[in-house]
Short mmCIF file of C-alpha atoms and ligand atoms in Angstrom, two decimals:
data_model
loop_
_atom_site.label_atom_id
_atom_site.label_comp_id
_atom_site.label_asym_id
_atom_site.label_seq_id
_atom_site.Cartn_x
_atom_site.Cartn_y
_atom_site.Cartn_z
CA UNK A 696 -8.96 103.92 -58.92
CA UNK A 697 -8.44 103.04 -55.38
CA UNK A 698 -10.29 100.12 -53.88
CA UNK A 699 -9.52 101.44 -50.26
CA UNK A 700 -11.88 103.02 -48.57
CA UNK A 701 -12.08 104.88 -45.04
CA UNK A 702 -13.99 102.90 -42.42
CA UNK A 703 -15.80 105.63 -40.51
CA UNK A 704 -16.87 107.96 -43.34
CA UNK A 705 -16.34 105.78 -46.34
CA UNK A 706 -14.27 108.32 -48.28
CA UNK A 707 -12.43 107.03 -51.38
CA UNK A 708 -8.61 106.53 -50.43
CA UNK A 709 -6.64 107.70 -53.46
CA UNK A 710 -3.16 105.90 -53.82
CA UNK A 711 -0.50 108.42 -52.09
CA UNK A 712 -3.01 109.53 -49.79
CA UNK A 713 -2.42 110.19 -46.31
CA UNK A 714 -4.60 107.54 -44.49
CA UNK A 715 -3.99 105.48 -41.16
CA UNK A 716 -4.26 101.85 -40.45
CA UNK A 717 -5.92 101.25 -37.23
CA UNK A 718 -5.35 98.07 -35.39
CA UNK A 719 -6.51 96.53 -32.19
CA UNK A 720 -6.41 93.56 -30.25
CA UNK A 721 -9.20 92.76 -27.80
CA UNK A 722 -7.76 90.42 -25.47
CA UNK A 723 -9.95 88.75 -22.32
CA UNK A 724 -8.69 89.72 -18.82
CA UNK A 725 -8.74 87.41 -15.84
CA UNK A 726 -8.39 89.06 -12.35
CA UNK A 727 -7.73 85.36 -10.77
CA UNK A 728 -11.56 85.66 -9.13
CA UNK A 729 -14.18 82.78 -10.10
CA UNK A 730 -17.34 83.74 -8.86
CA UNK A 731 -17.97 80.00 -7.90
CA UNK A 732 -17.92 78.52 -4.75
CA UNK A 733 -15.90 75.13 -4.80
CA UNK A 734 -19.86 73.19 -4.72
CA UNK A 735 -20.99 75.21 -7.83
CA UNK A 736 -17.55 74.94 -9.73
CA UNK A 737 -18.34 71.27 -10.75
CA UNK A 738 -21.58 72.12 -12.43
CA UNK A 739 -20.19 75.82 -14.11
CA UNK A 740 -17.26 73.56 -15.37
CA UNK A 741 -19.81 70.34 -16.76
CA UNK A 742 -21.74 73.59 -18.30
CA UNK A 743 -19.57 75.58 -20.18
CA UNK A 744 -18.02 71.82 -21.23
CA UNK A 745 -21.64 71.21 -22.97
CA UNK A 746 -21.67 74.75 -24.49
CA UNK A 747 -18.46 73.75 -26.17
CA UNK A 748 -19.71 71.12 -28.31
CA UNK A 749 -22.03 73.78 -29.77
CA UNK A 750 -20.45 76.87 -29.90
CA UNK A 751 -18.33 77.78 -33.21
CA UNK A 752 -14.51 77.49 -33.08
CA UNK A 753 -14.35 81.22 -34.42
CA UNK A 754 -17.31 82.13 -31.59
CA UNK A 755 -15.10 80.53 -29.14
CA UNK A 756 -11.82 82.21 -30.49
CA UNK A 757 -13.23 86.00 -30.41
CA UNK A 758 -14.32 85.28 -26.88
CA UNK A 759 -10.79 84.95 -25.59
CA UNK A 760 -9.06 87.23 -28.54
CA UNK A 761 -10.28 89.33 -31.33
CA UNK A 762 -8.30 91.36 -33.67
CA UNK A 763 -9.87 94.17 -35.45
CA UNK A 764 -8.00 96.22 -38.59
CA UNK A 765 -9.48 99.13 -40.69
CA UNK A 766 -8.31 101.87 -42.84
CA UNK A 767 -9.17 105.97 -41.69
CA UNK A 768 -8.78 108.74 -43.72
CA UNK A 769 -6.99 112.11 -42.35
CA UNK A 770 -10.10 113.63 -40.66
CA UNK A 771 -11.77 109.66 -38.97
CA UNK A 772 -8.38 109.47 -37.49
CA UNK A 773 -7.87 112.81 -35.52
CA UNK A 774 -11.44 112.15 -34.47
CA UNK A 775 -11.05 108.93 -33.52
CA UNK A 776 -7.93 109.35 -31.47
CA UNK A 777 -9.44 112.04 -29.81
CA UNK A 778 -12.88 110.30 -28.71
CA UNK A 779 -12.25 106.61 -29.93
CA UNK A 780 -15.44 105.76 -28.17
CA UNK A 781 -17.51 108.39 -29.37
CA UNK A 782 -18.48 109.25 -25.61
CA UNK A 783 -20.70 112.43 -26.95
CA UNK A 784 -23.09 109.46 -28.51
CA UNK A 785 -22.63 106.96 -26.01
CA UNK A 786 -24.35 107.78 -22.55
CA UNK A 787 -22.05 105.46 -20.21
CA UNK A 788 -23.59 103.80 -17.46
CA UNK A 789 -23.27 105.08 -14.11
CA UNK A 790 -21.80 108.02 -15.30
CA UNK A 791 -18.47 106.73 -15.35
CA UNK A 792 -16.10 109.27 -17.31
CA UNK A 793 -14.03 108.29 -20.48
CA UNK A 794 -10.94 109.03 -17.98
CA UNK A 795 -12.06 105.93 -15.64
CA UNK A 796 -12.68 103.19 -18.79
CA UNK A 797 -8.88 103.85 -19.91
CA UNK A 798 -6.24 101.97 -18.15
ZN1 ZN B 945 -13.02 109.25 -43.07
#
């Protein structure tokens, strides 16, 4: 018996099964603004110094990268490549279209 299972419906992945890995990497983007002027840099800078001490290595980690793996079965996979954020659940804000989130 197989001990993989699909992600999104939880399906039972039989060995010689046609399932898909799904992989991604969430990586932080800079756009070279800091919303600081030079007087308020100082004290951002001493700030996010102090929340270092107490934040968790892995915390701090995910916030700059993050990978994410999981296993989808025939049917999660055509779904999820067609509507990977499930936009007909998810009412975006704004009203921005799934066209305008992907670069
Ligand atoms: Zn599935």
């Amino acid at each position: 018996m197989s001990d993989k299972f699909c992600a999104r419906c939880g399906k039972s992945l039989t060995e010689g099964s046609l399932n898909y890995m799904v992989h991604i990497q969430i990586l932080s983007d800079f756009d070279g603004v800091l919303p600081y002027t030079e007087d308020d840099l100082s004290e951002e800078i001493q700030a996010v110094l102090k929340n270092v001490d107490t934040m968790d290595a892995q915390e701090l980690e995910d916030d700059v990268y993050q990978e994410i793996s999981f296993v989808l079965c025939e049917k999660c996979k055509k779904i999820f490549a067609r509507d990977p954020f499930s936009s007909d659940k998810v009412v975006f804000p704004y009203n921005k279209k799934l066209e305008n989130l992907i670069h």
